[in-house]
JSON list of C-alpha atoms in Angstrom, two decimals:
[
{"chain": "A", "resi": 20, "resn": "UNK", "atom": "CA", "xyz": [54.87, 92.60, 120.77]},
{"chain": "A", "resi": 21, "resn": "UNK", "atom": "CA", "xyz": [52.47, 95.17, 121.11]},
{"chain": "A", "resi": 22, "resn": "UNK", "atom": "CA", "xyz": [53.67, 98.53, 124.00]},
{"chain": "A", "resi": 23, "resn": "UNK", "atom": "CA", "xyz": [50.90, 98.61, 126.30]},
{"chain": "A", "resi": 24, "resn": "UNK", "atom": "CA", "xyz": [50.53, 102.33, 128.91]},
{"chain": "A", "resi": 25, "resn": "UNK", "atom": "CA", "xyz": [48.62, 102.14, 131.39]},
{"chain": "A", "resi": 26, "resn": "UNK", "atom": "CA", "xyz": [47.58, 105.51, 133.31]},
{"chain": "A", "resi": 27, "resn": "UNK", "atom": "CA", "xyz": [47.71, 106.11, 136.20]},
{"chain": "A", "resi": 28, "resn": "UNK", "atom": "CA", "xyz": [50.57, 104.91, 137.24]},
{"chain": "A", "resi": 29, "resn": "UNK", "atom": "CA", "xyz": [49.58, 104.83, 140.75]},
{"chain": "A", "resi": 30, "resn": "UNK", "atom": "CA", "xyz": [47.23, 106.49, 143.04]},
{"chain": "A", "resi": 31, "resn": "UNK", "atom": "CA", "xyz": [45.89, 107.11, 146.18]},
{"chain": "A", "resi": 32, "resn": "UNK", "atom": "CA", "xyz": [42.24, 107.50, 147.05]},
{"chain": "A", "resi": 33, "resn": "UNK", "atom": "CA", "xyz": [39.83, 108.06, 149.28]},
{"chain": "A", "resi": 34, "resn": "UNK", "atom": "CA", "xyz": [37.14, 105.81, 150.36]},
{"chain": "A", "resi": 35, "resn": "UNK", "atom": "CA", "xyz": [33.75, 106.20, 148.36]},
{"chain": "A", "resi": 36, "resn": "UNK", "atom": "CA", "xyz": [35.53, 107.73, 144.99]},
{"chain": "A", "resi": 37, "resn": "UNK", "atom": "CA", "xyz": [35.85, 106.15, 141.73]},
{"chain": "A", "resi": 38, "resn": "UNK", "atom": "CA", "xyz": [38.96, 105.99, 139.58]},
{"chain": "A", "resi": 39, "resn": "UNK", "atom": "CA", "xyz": [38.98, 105.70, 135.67]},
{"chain": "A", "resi": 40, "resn": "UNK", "atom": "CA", "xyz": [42.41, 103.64, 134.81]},
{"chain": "A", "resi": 41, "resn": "UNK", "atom": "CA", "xyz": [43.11, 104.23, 130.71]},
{"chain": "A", "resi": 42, "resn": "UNK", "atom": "CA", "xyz": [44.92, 101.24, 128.67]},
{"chain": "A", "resi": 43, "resn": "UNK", "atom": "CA", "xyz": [46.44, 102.34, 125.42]},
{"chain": "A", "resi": 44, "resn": "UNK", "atom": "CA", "xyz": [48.08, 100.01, 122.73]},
{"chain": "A", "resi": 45, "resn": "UNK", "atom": "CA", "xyz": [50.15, 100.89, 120.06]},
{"chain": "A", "resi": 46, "resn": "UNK", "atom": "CA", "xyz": [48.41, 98.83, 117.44]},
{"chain": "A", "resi": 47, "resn": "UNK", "atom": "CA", "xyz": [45.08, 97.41, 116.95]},
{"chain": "A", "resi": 48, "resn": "UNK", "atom": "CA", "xyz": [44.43, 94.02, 118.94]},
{"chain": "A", "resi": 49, "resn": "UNK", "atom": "CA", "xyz": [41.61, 91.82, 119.08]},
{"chain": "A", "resi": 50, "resn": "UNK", "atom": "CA", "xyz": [41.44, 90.99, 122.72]},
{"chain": "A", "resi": 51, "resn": "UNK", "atom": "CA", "xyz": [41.50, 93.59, 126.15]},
{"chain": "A", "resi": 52, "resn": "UNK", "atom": "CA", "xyz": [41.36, 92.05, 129.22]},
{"chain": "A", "resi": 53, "resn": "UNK", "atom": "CA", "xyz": [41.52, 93.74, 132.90]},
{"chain": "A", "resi": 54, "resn": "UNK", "atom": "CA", "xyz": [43.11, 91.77, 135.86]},
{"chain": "A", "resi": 55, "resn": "UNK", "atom": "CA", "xyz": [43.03, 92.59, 139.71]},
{"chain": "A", "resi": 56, "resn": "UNK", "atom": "CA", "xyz": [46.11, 91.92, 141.66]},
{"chain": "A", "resi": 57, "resn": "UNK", "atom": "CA", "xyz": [45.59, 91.82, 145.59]},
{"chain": "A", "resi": 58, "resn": "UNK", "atom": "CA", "xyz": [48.52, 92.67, 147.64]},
{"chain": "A", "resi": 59, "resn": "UNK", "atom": "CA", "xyz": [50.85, 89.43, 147.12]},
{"chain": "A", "resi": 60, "resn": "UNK", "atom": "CA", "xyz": [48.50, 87.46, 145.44]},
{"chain": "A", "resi": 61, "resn": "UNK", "atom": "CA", "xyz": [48.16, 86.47, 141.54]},
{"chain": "A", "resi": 62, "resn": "UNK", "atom": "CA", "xyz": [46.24, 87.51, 139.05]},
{"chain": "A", "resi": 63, "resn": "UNK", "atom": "CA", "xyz": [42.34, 86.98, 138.46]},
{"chain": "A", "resi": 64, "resn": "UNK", "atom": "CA", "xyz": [40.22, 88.21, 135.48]},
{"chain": "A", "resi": 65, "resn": "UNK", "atom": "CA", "xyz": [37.92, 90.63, 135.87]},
{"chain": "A", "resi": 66, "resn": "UNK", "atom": "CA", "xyz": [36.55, 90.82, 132.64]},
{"chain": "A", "resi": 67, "resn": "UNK", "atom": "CA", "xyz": [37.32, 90.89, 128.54]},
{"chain": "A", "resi": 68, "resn": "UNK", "atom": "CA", "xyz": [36.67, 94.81, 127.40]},
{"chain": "A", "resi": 69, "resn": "UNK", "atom": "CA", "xyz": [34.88, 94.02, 124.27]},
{"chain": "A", "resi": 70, "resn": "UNK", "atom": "CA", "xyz": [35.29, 96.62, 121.05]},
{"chain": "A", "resi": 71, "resn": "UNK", "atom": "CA", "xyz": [31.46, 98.48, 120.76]},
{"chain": "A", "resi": 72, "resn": "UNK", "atom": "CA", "xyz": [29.64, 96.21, 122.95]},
{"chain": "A", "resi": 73, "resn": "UNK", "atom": "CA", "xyz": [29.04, 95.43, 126.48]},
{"chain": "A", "resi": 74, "resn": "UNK", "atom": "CA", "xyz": [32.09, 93.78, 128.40]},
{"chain": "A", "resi": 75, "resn": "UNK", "atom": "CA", "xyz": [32.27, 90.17, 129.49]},
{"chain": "A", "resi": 76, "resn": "UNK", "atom": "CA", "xyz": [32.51, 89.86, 133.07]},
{"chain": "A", "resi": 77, "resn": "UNK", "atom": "CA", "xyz": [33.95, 86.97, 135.77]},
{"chain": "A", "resi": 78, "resn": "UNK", "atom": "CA", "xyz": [32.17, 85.66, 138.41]},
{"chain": "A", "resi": 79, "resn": "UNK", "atom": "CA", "xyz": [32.39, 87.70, 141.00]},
{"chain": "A", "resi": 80, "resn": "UNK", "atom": "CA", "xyz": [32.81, 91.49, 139.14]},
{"chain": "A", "resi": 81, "resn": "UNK", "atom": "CA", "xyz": [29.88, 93.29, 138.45]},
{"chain": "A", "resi": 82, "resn": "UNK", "atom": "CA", "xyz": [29.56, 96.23, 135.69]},
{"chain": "A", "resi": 83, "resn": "UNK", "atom": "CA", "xyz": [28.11, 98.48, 138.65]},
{"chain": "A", "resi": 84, "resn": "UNK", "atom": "CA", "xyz": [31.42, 98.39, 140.52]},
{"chain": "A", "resi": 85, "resn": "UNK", "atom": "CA", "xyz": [33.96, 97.69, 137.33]},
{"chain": "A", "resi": 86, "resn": "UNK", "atom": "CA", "xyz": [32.31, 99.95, 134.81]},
{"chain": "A", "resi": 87, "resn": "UNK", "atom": "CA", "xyz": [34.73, 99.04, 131.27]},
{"chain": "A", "resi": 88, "resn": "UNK", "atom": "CA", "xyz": [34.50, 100.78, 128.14]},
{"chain": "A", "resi": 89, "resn": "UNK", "atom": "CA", "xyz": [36.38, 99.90, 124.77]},
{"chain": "A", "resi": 90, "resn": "UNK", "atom": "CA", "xyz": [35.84, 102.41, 122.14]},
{"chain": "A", "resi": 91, "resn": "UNK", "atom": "CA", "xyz": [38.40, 100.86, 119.56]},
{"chain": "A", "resi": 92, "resn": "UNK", "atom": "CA", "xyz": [40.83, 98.45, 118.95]},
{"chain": "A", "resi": 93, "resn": "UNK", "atom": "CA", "xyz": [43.92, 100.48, 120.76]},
{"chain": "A", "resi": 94, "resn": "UNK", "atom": "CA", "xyz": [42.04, 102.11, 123.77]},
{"chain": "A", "resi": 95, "resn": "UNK", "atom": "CA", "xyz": [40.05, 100.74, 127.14]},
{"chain": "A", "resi": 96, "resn": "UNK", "atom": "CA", "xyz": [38.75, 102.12, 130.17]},
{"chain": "A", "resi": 97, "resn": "UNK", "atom": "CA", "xyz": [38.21, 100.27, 134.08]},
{"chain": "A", "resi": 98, "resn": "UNK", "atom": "CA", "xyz": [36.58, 102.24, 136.37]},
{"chain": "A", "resi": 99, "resn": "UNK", "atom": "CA", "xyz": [36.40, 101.19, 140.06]},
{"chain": "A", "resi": 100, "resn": "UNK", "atom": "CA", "xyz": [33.29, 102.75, 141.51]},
{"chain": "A", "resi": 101, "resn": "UNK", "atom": "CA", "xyz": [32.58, 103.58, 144.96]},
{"chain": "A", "resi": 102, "resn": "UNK", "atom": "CA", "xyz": [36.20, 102.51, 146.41]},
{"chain": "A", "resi": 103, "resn": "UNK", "atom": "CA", "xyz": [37.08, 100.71, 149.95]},
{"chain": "A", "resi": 104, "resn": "UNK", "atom": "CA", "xyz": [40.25, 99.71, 151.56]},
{"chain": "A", "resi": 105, "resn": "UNK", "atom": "CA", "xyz": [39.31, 95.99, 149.68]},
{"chain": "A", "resi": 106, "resn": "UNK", "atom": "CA", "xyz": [39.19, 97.74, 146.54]},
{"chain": "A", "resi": 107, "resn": "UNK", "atom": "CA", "xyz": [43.78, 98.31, 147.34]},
{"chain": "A", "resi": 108, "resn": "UNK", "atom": "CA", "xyz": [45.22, 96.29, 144.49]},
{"chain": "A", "resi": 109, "resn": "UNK", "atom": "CA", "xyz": [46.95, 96.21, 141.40]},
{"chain": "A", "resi": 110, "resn": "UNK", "atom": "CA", "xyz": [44.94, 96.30, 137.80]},
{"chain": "A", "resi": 111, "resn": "UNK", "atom": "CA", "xyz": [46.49, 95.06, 135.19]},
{"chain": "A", "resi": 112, "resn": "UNK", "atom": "CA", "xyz": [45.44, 95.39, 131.48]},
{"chain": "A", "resi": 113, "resn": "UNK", "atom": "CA", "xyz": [46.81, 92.67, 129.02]},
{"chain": "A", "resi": 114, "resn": "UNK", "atom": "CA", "xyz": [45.96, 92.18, 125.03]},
{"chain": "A", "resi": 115, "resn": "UNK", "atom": "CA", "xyz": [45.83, 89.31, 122.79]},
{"chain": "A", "resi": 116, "resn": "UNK", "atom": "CA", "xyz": [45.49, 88.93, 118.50]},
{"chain": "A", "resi": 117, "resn": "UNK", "atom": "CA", "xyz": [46.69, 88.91, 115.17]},
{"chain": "A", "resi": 118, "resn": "UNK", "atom": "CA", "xyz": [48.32, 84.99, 116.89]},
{"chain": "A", "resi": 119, "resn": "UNK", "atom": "CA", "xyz": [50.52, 86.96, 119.79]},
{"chain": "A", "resi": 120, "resn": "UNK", "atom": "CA", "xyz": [50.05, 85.75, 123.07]},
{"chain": "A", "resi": 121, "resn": "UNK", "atom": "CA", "xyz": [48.76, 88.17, 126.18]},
{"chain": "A", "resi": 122, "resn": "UNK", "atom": "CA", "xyz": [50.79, 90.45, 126.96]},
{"chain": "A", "resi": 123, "resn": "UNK", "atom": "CA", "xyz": [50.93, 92.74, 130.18]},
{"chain": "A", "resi": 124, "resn": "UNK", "atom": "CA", "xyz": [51.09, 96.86, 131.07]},
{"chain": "A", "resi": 125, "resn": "UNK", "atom": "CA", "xyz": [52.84, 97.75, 134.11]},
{"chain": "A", "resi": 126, "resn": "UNK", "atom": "CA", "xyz": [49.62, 98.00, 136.04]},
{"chain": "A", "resi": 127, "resn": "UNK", "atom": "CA", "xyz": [47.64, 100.51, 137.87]},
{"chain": "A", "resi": 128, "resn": "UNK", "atom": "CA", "xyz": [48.81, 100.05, 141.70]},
{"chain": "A", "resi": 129, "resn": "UNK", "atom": "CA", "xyz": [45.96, 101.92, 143.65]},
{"chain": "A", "resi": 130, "resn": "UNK", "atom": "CA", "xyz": [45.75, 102.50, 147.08]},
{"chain": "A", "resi": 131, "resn": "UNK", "atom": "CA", "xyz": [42.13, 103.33, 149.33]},
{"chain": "A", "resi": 132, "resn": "UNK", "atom": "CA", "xyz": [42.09, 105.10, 152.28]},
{"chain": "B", "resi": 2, "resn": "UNK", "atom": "CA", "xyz": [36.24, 75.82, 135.42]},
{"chain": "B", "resi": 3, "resn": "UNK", "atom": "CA", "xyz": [39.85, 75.51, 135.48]},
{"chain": "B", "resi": 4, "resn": "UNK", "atom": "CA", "xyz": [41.44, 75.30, 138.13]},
{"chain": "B", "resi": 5, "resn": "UNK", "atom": "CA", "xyz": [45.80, 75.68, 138.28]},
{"chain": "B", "resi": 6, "resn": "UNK", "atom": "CA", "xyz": [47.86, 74.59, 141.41]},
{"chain": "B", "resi": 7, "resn": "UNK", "atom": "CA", "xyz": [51.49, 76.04, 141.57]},
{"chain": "B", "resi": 8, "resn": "UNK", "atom": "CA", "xyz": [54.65, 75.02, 143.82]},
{"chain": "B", "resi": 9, "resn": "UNK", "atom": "CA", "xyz": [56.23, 75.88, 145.49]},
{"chain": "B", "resi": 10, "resn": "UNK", "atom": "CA", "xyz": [55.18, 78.58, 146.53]},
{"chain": "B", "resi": 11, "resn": "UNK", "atom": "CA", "xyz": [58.68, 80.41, 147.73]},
{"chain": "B", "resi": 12, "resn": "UNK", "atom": "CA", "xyz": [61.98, 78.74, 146.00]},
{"chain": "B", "resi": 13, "resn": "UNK", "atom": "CA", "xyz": [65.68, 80.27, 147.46]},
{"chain": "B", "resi": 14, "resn": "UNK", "atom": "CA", "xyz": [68.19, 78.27, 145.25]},
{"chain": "B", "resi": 15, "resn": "UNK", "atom": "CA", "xyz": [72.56, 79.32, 145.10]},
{"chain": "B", "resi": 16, "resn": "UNK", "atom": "CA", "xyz": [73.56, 81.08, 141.96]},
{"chain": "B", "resi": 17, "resn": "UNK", "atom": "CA", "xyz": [74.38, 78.63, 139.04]},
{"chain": "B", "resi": 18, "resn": "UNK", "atom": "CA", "xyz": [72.26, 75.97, 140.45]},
{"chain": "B", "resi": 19, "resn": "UNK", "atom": "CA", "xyz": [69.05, 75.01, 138.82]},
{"chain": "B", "resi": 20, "resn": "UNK", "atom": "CA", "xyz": [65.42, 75.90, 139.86]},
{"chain": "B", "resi": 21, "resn": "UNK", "atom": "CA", "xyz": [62.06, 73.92, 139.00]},
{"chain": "B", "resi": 22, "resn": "UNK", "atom": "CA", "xyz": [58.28, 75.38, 139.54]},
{"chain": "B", "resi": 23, "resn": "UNK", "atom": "CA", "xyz": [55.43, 72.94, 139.18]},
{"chain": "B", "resi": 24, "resn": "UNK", "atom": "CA", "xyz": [52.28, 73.17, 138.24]},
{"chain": "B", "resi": 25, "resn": "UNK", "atom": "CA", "xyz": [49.22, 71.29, 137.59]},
{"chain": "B", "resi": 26, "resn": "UNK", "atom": "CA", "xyz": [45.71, 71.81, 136.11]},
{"chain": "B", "resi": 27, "resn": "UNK", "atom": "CA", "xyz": [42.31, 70.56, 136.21]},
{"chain": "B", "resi": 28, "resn": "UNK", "atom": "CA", "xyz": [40.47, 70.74, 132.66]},
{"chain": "B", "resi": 29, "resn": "UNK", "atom": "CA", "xyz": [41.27, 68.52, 130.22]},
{"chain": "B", "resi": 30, "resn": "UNK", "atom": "CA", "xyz": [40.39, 71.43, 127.62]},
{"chain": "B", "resi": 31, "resn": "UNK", "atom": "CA", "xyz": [43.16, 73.51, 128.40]},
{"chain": "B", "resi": 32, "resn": "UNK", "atom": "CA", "xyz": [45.61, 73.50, 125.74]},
{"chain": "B", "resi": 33, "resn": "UNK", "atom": "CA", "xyz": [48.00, 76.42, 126.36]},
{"chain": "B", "resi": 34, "resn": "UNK", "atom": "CA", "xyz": [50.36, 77.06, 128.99]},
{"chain": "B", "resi": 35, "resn": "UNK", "atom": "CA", "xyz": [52.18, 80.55, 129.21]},
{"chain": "B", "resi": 36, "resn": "UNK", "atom": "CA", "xyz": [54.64, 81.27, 131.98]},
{"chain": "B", "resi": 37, "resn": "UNK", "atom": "CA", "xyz": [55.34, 84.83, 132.93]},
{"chain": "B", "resi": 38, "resn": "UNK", "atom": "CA", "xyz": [58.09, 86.45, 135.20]},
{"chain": "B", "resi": 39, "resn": "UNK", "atom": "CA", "xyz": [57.02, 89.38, 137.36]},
{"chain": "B", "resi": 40, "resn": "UNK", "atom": "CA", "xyz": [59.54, 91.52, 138.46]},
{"chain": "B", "resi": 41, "resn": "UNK", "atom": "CA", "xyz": [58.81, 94.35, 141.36]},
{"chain": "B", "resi": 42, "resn": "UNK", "atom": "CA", "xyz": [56.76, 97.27, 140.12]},
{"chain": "B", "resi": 43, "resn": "UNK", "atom": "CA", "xyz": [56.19, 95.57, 136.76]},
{"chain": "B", "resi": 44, "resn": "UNK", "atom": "CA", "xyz": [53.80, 93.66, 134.94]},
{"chain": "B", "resi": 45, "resn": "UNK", "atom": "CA", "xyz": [53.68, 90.08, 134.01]},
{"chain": "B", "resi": 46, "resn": "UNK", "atom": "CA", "xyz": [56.16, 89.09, 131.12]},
{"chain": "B", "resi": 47, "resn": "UNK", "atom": "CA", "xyz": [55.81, 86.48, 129.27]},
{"chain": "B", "resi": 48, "resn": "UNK", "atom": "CA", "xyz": [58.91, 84.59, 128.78]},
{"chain": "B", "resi": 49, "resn": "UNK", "atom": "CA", "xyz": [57.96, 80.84, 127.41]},
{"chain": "B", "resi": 50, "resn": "UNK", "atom": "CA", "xyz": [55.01, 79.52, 126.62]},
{"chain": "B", "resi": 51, "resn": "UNK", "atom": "CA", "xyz": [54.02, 75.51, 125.45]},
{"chain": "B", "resi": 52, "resn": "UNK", "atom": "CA", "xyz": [50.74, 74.36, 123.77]},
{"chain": "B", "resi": 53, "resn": "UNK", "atom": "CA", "xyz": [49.57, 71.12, 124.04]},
{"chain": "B", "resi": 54, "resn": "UNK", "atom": "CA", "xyz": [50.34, 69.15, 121.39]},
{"chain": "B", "resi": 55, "resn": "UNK", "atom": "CA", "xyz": [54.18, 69.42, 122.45]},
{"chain": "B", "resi": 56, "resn": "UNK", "atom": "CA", "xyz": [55.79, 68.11, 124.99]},
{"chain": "B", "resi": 57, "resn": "UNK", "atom": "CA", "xyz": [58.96, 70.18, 126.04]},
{"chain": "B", "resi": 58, "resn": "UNK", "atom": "CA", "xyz": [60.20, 73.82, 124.63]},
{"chain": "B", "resi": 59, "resn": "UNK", "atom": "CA", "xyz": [63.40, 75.33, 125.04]},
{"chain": "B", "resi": 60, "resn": "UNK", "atom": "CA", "xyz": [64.76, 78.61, 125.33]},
{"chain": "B", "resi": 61, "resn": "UNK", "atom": "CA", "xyz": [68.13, 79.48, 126.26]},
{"chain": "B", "resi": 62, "resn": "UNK", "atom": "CA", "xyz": [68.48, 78.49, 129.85]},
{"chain": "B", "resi": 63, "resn": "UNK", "atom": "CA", "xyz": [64.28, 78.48, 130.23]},
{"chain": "B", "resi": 64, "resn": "UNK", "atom": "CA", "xyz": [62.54, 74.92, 129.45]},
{"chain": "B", "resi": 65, "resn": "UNK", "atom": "CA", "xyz": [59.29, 73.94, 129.81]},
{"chain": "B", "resi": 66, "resn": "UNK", "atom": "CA", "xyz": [57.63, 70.38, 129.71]},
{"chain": "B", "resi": 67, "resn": "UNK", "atom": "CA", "xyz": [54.22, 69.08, 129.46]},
{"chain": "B", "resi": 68, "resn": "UNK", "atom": "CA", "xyz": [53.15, 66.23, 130.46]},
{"chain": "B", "resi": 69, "resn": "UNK", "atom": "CA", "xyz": [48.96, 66.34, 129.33]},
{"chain": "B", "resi": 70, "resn": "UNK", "atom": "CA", "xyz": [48.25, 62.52, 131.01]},
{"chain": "B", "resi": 71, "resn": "UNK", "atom": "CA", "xyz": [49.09, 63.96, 134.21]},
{"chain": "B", "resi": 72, "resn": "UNK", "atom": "CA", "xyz": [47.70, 67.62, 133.74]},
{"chain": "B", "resi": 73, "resn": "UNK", "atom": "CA", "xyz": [51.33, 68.77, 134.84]},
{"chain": "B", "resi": 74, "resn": "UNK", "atom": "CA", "xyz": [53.40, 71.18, 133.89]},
{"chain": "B", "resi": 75, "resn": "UNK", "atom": "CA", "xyz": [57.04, 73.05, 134.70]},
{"chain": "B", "resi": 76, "resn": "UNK", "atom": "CA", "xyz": [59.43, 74.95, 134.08]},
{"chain": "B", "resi": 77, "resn": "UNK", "atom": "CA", "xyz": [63.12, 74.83, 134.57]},
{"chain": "B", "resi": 78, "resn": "UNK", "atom": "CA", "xyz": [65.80, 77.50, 134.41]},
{"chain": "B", "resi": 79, "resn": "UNK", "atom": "CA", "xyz": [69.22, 76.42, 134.35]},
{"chain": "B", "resi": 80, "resn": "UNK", "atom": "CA", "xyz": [72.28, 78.47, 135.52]},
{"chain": "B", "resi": 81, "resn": "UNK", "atom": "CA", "xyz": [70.20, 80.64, 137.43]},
{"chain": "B", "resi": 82, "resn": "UNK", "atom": "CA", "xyz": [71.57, 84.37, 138.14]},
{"chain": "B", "resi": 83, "resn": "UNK", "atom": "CA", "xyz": [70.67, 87.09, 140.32]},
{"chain": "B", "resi": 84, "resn": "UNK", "atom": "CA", "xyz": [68.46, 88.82, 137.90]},
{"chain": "B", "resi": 85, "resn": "UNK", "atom": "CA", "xyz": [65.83, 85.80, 137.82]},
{"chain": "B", "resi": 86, "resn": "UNK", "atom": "CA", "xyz": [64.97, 86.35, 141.61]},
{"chain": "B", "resi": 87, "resn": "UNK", "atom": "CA", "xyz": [61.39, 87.59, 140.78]},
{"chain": "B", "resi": 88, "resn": "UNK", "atom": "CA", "xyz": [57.77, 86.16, 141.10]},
{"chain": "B", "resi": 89, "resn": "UNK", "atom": "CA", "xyz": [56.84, 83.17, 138.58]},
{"chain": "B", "resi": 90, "resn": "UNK", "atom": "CA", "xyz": [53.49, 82.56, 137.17]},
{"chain": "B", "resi": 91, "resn": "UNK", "atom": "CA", "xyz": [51.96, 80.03, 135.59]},
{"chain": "B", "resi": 92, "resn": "UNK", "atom": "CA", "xyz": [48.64, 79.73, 133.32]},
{"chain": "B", "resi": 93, "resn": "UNK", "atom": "CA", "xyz": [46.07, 77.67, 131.47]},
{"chain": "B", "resi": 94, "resn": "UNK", "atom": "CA", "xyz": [43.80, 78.09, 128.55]},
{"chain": "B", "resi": 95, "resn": "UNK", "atom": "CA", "xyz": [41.72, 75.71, 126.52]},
{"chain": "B", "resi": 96, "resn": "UNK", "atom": "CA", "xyz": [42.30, 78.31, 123.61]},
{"chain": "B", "resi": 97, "resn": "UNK", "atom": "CA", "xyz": [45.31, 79.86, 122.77]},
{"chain": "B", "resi": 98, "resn": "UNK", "atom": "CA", "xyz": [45.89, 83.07, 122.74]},
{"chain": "B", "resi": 99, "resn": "UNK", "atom": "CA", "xyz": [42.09, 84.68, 122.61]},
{"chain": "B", "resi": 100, "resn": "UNK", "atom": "CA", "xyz": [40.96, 83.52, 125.74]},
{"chain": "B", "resi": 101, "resn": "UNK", "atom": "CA", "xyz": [40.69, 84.48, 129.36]},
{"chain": "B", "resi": 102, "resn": "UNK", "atom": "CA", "xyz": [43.79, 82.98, 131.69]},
{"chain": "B", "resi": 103, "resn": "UNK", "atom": "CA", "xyz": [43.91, 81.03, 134.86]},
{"chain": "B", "resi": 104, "resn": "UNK", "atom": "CA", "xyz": [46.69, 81.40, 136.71]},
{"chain": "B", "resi": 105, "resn": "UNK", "atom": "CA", "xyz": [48.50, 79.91, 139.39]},
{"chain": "B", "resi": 106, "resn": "UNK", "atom": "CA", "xyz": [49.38, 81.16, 142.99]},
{"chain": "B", "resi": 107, "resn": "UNK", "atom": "CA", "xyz": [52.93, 82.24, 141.97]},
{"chain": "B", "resi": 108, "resn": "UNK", "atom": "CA", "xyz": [56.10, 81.09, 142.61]},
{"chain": "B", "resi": 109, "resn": "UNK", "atom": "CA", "xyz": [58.54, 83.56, 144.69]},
{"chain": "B", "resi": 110, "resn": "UNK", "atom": "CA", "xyz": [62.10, 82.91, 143.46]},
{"chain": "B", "resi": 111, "resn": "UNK", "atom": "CA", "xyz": [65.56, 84.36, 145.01]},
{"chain": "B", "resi": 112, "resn": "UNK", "atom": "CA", "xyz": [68.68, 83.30, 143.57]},
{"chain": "B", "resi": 113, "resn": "UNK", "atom": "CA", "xyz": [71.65, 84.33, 146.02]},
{"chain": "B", "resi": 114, "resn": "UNK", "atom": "CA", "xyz": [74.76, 85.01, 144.77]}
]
């Protein structure tokens, strides 16, 4: 399956900032995706990074506050704009094609204080 | 929109013995159901996944079943050892791999030795 990095790691910010979070694959893959992860709580979409074109986002998750690039088939950006404590979660990229299933980085675990 | 229910939601079970996490869904659509093990600091794995035109997989001592009348689904580890205490998630998809996930609550698993 396909090694997924996520950068950074982790990080701690203050309120009102913004935070780029990279996802780099070692191949090409069809499908990005970007995932929050509240303190003990699963996993909910926040939106498909599409390749050269606006992404798709979920209810809920607006471009303003989730700003996502995807520049090529191996790279994609989440920005979270404009941070608050609420904003304290894990983000998780994940990938999908060529008939793999998703597959998972070790998430971006961001703190806001 | 899909909806997926998961229990329990915390499972302690004695080394060696079995454990079983349920879950159901709500669309009719769905057709793919990925499980993934998250262990602390990490992301999501994916460790067995069923589609829906099959009705149980194996793997070693991981097994899932299907049952698409119901709109149930679980999965069952046998002989379970220390190193599968971790958080359990389950998922739905009415497409494969290329689509967006819905995931249950989680399932917090500690097997004590």
């Amino acid at each position: 399956s396909a090694v997924i990095s996520q950068k950074p790691s982790r990080d701690i910010c203050q309120r009102g900032t913004s935070l780029t979070i990279q996802c780099q694959v070692d191949s090409q893959v069809t499908m990005m995706f970007w995932y929050r992860q509240q303190p003990g709580q699963s996993l909910t979409l926040i939106a498909t990074a599409n390749q050269g074109s606006e992404a798709t986002y979920e209810s809920g998750f607006v471009i303003d506050k989730f700003p996502i690039s995807r520049p090529n088939l191996t790279f994609s950006t989440l920005t979270v704009s404009n941070m608050s404590p609420e904003d304290s979660s894990i983000y998780l990229c994940s990938v999908s094609g060529g008939g793999q299933p998703q597959h998972f980085g070790d998430g971006t675990r961001l703190s806001i204080l | 929109g899909e909806n997926v229910e998961q229990h329990p939601s915390t499972l302690s079970v004695q080394e060696g013995d079995s454990a079983v996490i349920k879950c159901t869904y709500s669309d009719s659509a769905s057709n793919y159901f990925p499980w993934y093990k998250q262990e602390l600091g990490k992301g999501p794995q994916l460790i067995i996944d069923i589609r829906s035109n099959v009705g149980e997989k194996k793997d070693q001592r991981i097994a899932v079943t299907l049952n698409k009348t119901a709109k149930h689904f679980s999965l069952h580890i046998t002989e379970t050892q220390p190193e599968d205490s971790a958080v359990y998630f389950c998922a739905a998809t009415p497409m494969e791999y290329g689509n967006k996930l819905v995931f249950g609550a989680g399932t917090i698993l500690r097997v004590k030795s």
